[in-house]
Short mmCIF file of N, CA and C in Angstrom, two decimals:
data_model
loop_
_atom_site.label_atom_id
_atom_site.label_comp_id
_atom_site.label_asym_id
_atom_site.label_seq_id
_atom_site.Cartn_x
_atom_site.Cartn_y
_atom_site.Cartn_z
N UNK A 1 0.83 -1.18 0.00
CA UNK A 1 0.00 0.00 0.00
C UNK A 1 0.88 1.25 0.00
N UNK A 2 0.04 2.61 -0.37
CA UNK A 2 0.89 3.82 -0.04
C UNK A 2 0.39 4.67 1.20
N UNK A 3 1.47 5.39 1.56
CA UNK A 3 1.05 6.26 2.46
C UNK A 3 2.16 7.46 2.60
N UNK A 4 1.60 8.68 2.57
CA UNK A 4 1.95 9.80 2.24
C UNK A 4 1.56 10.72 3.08
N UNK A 5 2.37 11.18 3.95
CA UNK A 5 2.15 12.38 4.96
C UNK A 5 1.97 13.92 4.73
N UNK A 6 2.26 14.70 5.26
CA UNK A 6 1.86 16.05 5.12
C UNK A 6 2.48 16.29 3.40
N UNK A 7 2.27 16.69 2.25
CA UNK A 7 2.47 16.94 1.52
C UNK A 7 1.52 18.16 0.10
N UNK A 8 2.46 18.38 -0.47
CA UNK A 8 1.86 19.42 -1.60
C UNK A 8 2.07 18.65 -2.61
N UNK A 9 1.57 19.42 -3.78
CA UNK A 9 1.80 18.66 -5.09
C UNK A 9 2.04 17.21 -5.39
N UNK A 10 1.67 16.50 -4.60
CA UNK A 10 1.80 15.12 -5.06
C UNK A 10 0.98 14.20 -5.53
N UNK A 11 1.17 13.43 -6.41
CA UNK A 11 0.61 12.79 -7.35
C UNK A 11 0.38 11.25 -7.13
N UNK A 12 -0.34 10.64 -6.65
CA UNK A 12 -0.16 9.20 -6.23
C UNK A 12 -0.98 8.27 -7.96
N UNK A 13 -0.77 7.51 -8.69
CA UNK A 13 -1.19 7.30 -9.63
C UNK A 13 -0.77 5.69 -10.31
N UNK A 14 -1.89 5.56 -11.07
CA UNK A 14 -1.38 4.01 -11.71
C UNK A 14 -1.08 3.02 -10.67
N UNK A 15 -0.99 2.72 -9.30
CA UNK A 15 -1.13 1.98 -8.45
C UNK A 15 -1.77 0.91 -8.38
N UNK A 16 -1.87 0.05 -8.31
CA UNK A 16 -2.19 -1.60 -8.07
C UNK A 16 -2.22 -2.01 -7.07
N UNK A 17 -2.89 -2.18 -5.43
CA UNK A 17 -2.33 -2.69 -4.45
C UNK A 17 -3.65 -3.79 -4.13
N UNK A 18 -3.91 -4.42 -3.80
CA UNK A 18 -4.41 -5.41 -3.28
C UNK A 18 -4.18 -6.71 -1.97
N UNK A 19 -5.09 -7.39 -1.51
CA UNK A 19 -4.92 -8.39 -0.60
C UNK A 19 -4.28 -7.38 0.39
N UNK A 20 -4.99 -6.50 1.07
CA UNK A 20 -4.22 -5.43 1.72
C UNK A 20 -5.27 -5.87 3.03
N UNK A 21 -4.11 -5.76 4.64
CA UNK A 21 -4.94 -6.32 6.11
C UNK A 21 -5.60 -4.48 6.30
N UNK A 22 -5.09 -3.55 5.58
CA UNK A 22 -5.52 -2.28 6.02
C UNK A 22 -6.03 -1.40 4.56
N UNK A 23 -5.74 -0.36 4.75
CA UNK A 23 -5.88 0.95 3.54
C UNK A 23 -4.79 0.56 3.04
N UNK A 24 -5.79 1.00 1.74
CA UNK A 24 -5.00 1.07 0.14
C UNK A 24 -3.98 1.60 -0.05
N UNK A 25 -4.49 3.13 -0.08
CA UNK A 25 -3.81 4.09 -0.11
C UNK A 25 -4.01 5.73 0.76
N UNK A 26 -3.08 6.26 1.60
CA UNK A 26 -3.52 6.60 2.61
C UNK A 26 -2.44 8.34 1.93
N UNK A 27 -3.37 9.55 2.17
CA UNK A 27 -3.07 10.95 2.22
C UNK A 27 -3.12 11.59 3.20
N UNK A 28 -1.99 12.01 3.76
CA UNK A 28 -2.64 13.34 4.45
C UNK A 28 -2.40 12.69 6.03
N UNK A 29 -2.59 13.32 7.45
CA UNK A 29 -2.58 13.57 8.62
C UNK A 29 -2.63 14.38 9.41
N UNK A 30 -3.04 13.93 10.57
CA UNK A 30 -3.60 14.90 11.66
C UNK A 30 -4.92 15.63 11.15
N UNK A 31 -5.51 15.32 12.66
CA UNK A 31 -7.11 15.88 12.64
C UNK A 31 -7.09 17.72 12.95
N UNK A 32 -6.24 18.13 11.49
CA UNK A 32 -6.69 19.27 11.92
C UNK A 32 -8.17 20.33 11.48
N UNK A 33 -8.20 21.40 12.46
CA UNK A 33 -9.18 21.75 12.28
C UNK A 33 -8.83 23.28 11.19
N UNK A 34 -7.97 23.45 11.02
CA UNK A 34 -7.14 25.09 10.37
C UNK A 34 -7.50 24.88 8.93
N UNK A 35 -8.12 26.36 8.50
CA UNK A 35 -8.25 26.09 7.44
C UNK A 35 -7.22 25.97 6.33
N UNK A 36 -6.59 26.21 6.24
CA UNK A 36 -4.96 26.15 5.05
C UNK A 36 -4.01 25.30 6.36
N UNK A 37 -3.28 24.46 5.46
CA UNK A 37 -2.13 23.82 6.09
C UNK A 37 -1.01 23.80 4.62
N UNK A 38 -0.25 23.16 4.75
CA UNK A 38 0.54 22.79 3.98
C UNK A 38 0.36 21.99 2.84
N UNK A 39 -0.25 20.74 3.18
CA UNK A 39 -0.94 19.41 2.60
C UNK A 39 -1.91 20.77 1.64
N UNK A 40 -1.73 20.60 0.04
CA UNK A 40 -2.80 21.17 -0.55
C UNK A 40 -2.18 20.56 -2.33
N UNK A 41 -3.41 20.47 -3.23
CA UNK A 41 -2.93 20.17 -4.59
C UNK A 41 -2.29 19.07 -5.00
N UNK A 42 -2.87 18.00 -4.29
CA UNK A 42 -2.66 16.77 -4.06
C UNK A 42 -3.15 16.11 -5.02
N UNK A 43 -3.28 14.93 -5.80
CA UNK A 43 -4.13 14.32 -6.55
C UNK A 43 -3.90 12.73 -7.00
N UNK A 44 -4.87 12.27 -6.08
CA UNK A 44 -4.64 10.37 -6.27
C UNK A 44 -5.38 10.07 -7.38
N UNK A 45 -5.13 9.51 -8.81
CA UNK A 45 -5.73 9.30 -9.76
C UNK A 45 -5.57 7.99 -10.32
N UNK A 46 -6.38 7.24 -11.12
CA UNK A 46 -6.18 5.83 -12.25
C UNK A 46 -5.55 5.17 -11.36
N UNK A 47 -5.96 4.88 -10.02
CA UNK A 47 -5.50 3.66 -8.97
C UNK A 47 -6.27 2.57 -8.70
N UNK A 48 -6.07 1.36 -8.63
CA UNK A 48 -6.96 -0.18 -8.62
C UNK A 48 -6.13 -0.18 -7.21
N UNK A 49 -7.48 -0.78 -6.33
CA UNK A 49 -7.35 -1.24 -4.92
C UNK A 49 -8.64 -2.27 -4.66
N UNK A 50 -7.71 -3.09 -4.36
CA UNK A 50 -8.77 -4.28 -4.17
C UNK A 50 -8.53 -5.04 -3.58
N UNK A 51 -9.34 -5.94 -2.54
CA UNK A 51 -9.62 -6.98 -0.93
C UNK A 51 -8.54 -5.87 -0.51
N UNK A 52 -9.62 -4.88 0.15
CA UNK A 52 -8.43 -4.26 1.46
C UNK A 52 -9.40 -4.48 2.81
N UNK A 53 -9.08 -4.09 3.49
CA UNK A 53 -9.45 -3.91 5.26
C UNK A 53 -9.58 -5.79 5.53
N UNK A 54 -8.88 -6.65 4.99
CA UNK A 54 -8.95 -8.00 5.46
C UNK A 54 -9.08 -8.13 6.97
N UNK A 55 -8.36 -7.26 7.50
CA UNK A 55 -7.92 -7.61 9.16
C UNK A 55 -8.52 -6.57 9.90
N UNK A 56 -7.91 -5.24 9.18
CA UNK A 56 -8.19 -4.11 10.13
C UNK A 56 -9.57 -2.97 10.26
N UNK A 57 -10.15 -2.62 10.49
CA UNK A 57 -11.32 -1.61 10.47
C UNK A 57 -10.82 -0.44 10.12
N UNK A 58 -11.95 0.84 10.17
CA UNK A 58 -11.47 1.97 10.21
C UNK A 58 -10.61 2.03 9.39
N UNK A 59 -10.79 2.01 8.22
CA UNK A 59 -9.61 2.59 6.77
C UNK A 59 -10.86 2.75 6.09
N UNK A 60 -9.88 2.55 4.60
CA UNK A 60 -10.45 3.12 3.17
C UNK A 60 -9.56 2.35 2.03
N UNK A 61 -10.31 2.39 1.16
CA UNK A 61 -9.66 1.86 -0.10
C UNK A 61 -8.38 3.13 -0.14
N UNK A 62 -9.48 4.68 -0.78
CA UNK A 62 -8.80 5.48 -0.36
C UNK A 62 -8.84 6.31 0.66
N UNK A 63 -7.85 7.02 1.45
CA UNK A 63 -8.31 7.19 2.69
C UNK A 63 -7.21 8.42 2.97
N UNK A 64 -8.30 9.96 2.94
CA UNK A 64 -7.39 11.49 3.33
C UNK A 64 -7.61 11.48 4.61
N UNK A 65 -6.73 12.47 4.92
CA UNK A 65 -6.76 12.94 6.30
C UNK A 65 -6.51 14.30 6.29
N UNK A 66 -7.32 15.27 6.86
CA UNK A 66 -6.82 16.76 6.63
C UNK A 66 -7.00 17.59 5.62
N UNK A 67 -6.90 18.96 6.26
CA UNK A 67 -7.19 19.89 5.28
C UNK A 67 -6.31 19.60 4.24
N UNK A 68 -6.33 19.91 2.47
CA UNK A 68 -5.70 19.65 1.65
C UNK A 68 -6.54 20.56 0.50
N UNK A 69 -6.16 21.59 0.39
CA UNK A 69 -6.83 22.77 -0.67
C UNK A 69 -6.02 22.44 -1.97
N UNK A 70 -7.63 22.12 -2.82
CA UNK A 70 -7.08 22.29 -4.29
C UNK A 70 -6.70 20.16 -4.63
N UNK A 71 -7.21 19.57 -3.89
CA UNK A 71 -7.02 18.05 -3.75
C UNK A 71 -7.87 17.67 -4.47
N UNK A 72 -7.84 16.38 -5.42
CA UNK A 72 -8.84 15.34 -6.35
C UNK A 72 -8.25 14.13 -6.29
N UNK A 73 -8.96 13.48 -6.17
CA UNK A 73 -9.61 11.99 -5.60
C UNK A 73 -10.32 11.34 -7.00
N UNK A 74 -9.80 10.74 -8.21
CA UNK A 74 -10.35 10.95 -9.30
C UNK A 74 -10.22 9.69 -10.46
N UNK A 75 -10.77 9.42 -11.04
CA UNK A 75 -10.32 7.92 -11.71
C UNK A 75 -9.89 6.81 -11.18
N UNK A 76 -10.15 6.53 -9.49
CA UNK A 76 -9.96 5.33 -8.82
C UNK A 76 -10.84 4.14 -9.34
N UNK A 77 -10.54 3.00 -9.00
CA UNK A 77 -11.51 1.44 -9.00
C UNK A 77 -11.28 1.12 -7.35
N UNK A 78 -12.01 1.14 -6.61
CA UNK A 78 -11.68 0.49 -5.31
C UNK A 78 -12.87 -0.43 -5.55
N UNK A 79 -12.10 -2.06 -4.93
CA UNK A 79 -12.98 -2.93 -5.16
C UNK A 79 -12.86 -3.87 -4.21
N UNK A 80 -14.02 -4.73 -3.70
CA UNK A 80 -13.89 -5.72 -2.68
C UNK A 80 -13.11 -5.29 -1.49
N UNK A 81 -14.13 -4.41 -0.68
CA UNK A 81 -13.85 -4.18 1.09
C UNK A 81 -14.41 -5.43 1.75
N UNK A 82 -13.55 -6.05 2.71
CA UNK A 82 -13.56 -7.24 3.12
C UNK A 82 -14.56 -6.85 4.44
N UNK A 83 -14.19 -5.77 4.64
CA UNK A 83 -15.17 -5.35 6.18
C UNK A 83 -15.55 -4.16 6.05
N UNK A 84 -16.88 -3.36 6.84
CA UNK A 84 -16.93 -2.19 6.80
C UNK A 84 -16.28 -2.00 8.38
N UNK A 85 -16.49 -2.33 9.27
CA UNK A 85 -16.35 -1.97 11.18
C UNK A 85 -15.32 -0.52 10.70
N UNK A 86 -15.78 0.50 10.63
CA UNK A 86 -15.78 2.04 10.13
C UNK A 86 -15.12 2.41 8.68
N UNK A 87 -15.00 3.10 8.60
CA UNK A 87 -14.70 3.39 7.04
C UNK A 87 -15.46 2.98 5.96
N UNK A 88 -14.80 3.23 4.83
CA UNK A 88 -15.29 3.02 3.53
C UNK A 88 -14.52 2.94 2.13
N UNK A 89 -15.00 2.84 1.47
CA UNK A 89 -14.11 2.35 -0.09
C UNK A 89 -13.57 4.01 -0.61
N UNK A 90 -14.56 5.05 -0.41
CA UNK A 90 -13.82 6.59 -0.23
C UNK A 90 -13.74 7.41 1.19
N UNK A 91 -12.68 7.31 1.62
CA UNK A 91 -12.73 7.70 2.90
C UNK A 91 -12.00 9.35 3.54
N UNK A 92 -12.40 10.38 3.18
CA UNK A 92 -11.86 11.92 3.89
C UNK A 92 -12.30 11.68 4.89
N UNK A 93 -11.46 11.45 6.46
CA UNK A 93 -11.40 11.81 7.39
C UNK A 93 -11.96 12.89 8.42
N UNK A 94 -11.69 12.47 9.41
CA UNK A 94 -12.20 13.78 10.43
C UNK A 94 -11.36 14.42 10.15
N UNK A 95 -11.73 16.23 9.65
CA UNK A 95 -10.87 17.55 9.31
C UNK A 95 -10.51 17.67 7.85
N UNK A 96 -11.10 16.08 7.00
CA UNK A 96 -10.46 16.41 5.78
C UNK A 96 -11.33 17.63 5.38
N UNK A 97 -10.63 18.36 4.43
CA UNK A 97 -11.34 19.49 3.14
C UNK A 97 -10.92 19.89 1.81
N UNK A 98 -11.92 20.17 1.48
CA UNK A 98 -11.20 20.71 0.00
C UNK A 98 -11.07 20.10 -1.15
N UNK A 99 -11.66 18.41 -0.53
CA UNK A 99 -11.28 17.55 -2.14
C UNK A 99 -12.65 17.71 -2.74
N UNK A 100 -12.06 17.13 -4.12
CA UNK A 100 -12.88 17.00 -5.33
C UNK A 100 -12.82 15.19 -5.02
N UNK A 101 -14.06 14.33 -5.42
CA UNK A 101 -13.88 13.18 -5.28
C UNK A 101 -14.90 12.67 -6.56
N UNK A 102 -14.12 12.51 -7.49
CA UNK A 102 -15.17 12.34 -8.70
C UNK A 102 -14.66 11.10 -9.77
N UNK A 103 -15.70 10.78 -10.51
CA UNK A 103 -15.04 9.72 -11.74
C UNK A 103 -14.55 8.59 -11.40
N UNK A 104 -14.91 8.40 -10.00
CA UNK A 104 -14.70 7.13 -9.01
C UNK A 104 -15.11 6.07 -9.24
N UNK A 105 -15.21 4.73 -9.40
CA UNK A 105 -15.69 3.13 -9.14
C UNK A 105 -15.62 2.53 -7.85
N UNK A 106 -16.79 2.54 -7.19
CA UNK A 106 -16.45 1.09 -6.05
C UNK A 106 -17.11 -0.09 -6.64
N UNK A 107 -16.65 -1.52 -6.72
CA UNK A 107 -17.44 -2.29 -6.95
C UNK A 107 -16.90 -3.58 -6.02
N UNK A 108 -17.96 -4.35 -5.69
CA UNK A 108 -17.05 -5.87 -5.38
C UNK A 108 -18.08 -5.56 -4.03
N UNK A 109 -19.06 -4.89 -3.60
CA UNK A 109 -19.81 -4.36 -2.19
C UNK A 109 -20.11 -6.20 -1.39
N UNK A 110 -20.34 -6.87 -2.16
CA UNK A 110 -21.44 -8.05 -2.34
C UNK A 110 -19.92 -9.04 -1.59
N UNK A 111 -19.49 -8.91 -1.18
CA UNK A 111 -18.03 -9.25 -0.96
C UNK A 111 -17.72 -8.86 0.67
N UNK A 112 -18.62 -7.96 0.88
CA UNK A 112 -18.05 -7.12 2.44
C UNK A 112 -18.76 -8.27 3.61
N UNK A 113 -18.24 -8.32 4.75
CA UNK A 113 -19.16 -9.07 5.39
C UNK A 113 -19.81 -8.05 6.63
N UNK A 114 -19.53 -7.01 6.63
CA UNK A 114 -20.66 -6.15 7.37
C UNK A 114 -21.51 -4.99 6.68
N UNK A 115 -21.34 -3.94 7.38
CA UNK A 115 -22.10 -2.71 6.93
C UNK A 115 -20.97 -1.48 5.98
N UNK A 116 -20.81 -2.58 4.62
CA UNK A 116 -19.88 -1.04 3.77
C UNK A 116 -20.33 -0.20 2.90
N UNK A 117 -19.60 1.13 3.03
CA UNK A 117 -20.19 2.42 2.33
C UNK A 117 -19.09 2.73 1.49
N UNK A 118 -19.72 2.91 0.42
CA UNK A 118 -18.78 3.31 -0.90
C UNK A 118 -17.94 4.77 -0.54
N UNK A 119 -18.70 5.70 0.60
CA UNK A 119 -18.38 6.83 0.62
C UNK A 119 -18.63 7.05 2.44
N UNK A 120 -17.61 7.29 3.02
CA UNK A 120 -17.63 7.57 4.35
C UNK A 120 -17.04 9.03 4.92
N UNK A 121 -18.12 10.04 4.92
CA UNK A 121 -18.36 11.25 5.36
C UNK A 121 -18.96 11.08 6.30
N UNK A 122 -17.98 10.84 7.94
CA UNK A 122 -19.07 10.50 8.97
C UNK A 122 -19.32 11.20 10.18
N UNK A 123 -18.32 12.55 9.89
CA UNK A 123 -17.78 13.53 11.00
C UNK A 123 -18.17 14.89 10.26
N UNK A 124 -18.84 16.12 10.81
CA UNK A 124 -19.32 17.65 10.56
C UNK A 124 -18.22 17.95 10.28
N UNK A 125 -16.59 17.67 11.30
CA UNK A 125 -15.93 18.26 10.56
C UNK A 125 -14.88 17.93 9.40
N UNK A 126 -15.53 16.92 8.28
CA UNK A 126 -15.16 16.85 6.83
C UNK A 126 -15.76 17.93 6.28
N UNK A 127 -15.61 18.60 5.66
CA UNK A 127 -16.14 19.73 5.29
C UNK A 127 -15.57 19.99 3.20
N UNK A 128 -16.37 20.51 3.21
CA UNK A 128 -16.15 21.67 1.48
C UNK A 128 -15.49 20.22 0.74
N UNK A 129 -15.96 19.17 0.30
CA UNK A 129 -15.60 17.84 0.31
C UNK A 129 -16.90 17.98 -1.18
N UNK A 130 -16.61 17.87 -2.08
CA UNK A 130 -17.78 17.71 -3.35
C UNK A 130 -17.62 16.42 -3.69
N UNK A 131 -18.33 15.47 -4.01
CA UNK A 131 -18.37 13.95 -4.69
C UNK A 131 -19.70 14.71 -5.81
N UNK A 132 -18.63 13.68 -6.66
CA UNK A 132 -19.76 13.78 -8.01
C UNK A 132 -19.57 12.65 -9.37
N UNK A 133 -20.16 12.36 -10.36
CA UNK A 133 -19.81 11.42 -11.68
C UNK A 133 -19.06 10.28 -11.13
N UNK A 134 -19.84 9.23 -9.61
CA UNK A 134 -19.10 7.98 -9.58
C UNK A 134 -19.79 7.54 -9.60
N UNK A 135 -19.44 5.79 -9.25
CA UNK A 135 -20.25 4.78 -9.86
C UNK A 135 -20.17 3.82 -8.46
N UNK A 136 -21.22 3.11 -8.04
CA UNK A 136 -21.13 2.00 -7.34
C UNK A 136 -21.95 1.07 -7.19
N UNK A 137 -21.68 -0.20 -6.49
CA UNK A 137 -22.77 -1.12 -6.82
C UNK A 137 -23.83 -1.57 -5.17
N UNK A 138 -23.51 -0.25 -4.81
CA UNK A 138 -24.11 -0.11 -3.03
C UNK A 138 -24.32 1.26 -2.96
N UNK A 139 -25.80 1.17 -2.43
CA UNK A 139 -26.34 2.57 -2.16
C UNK A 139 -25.79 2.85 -0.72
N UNK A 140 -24.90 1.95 -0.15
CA UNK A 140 -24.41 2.07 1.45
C UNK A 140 -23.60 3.42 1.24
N UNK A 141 -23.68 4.91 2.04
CA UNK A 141 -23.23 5.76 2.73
C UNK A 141 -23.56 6.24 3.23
N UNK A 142 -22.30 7.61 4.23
CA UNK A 142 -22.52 8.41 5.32
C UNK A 142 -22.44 9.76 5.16
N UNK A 143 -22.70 10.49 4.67
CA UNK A 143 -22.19 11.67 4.37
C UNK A 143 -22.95 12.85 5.27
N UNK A 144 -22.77 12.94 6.48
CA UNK A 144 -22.95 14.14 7.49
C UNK A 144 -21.80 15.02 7.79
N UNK A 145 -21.13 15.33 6.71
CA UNK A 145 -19.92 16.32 6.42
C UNK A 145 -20.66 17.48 6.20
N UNK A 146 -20.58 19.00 6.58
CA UNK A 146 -20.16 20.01 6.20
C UNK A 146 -20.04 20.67 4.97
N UNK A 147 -21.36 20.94 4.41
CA UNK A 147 -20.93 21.45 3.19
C UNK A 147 -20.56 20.44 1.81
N UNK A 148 -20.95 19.45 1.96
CA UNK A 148 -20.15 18.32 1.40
C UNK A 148 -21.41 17.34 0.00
N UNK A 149 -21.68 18.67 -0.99
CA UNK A 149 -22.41 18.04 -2.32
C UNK A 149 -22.20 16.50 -2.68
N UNK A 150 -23.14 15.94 -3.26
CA UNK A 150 -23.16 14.49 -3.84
C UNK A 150 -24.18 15.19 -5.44
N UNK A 151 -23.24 15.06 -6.23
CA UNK A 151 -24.73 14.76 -7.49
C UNK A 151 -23.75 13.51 -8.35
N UNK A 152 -24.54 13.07 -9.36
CA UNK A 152 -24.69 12.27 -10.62
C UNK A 152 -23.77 11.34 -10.15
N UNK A 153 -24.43 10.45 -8.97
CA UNK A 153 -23.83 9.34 -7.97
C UNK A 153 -24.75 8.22 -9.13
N UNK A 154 -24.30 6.92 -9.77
CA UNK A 154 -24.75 6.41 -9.92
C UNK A 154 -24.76 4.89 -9.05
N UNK A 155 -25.52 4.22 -9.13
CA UNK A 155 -25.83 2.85 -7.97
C UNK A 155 -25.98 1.58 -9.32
N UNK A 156 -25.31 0.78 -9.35
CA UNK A 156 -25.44 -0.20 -10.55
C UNK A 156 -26.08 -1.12 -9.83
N UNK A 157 -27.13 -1.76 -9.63
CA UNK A 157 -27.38 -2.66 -9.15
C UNK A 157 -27.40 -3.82 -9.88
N UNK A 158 -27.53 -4.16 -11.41
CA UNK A 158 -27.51 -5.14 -12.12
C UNK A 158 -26.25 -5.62 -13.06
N UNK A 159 -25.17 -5.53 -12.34
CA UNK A 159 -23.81 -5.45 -12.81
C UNK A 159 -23.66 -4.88 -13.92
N UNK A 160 -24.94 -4.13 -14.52
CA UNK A 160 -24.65 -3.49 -15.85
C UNK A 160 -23.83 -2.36 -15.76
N UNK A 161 -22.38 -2.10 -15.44
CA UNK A 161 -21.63 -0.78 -15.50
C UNK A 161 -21.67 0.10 -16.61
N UNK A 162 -22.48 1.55 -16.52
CA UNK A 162 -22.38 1.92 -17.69
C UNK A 162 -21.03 2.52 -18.20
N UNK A 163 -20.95 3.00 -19.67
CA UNK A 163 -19.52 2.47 -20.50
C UNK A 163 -18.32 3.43 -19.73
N UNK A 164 -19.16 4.77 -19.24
CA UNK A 164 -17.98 5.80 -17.91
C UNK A 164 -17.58 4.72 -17.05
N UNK A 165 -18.16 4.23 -16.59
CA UNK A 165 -17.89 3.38 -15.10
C UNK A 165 -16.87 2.15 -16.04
N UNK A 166 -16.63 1.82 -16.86
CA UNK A 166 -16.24 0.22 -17.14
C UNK A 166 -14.92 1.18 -17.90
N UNK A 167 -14.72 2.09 -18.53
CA UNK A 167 -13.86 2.58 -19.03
C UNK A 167 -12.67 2.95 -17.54
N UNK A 168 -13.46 3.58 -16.35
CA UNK A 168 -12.39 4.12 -15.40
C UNK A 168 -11.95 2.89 -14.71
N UNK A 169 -12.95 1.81 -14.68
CA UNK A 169 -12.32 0.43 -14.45
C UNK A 169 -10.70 -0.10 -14.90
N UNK A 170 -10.98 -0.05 -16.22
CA UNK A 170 -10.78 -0.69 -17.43
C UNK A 170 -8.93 -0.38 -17.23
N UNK A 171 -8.73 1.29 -16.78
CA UNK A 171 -7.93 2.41 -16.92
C UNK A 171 -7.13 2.73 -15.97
N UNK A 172 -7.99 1.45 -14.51
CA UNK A 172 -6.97 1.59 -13.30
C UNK A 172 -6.03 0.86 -12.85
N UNK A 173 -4.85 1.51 -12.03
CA UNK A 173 -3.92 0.84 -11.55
C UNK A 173 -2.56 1.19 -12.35
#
């Protein structure tokens, strides 16, 4: 898996990680509450993550932490969460802000053996957090964030992925 601490400009991309006991891929730290930090203009893109949280709870396929201005979250596949016991397959943190989280895939839900959410916004203070144009095959989420839009969320329920969703598939890792 990756994991990447306080940082700017960085690019996490084309990634492959799987059979993972925790998170995929992990941005960002500390629950802060300030609005500007350092961490800003970040962007995890075209990453495949799949069977993660085998062991551990509380992660994410992908999984921010912290303010991060000017951040996108964008062309992922996260697939097959082994557990929900907290988290989710998109996971901004308590204090995350600022991302864009769009053009996303979760699939593999049918796979989890508790309660998983494609999208885990579960703290007021995630905040200014927009999700938009993803795809999943579970209407499971939390989103009591702060300011924190959802539109043109699609829910596949008949494995029919339409050709956006099977193309960002197709394109990750």
């Amino acid at each position: 898996a990756v994991s990447v601490g306080y940082s700017a400009f960085t690019t996490i991309a084309h990634v492959e990680a799987r059979n993972l006991s925790y998170t995929g891929i992990s941005i960002g730290w500390g629950w802060s509450r300030e609005t500007r930090t350092y961490a800003s203009n970040n962007t995890v893109e075209r990453n495949r993550v799949r069977d993660f949280k085998r062991l551990l709870g509380d992660g994410g396929g992908i999984y921010a932490l912290g303010p991060q201005q000017g951040s996108r979250m964008r062309y992922n596949h996260v697939e097959r969460m082994a557990a929900g016991a907290g988290g989710g397959a998109y996971y901004p943190d308590e204090g995350s802000a600022y991302w864009e989280v769009a053009h996303n895939v979760f699939s593999g839900a049918a796979a989890c053996s508790d309660d998983c959410e494609w999208l885990h916004l579960w703290n007021p203070s995630i905040h200014d957090v927009s999700v938009h144009d993803c795809f999943t095959d579970t209407a499971t989420e939390v989103n009591v964030g702060t300011d924190c839009p959802e539109w043109n969320i699609t829910v596949v329920t008949d494995g029919a992925w339409p050709p956006e969703a099977q193309e960002i598939m197709n394109r990750a890792g």
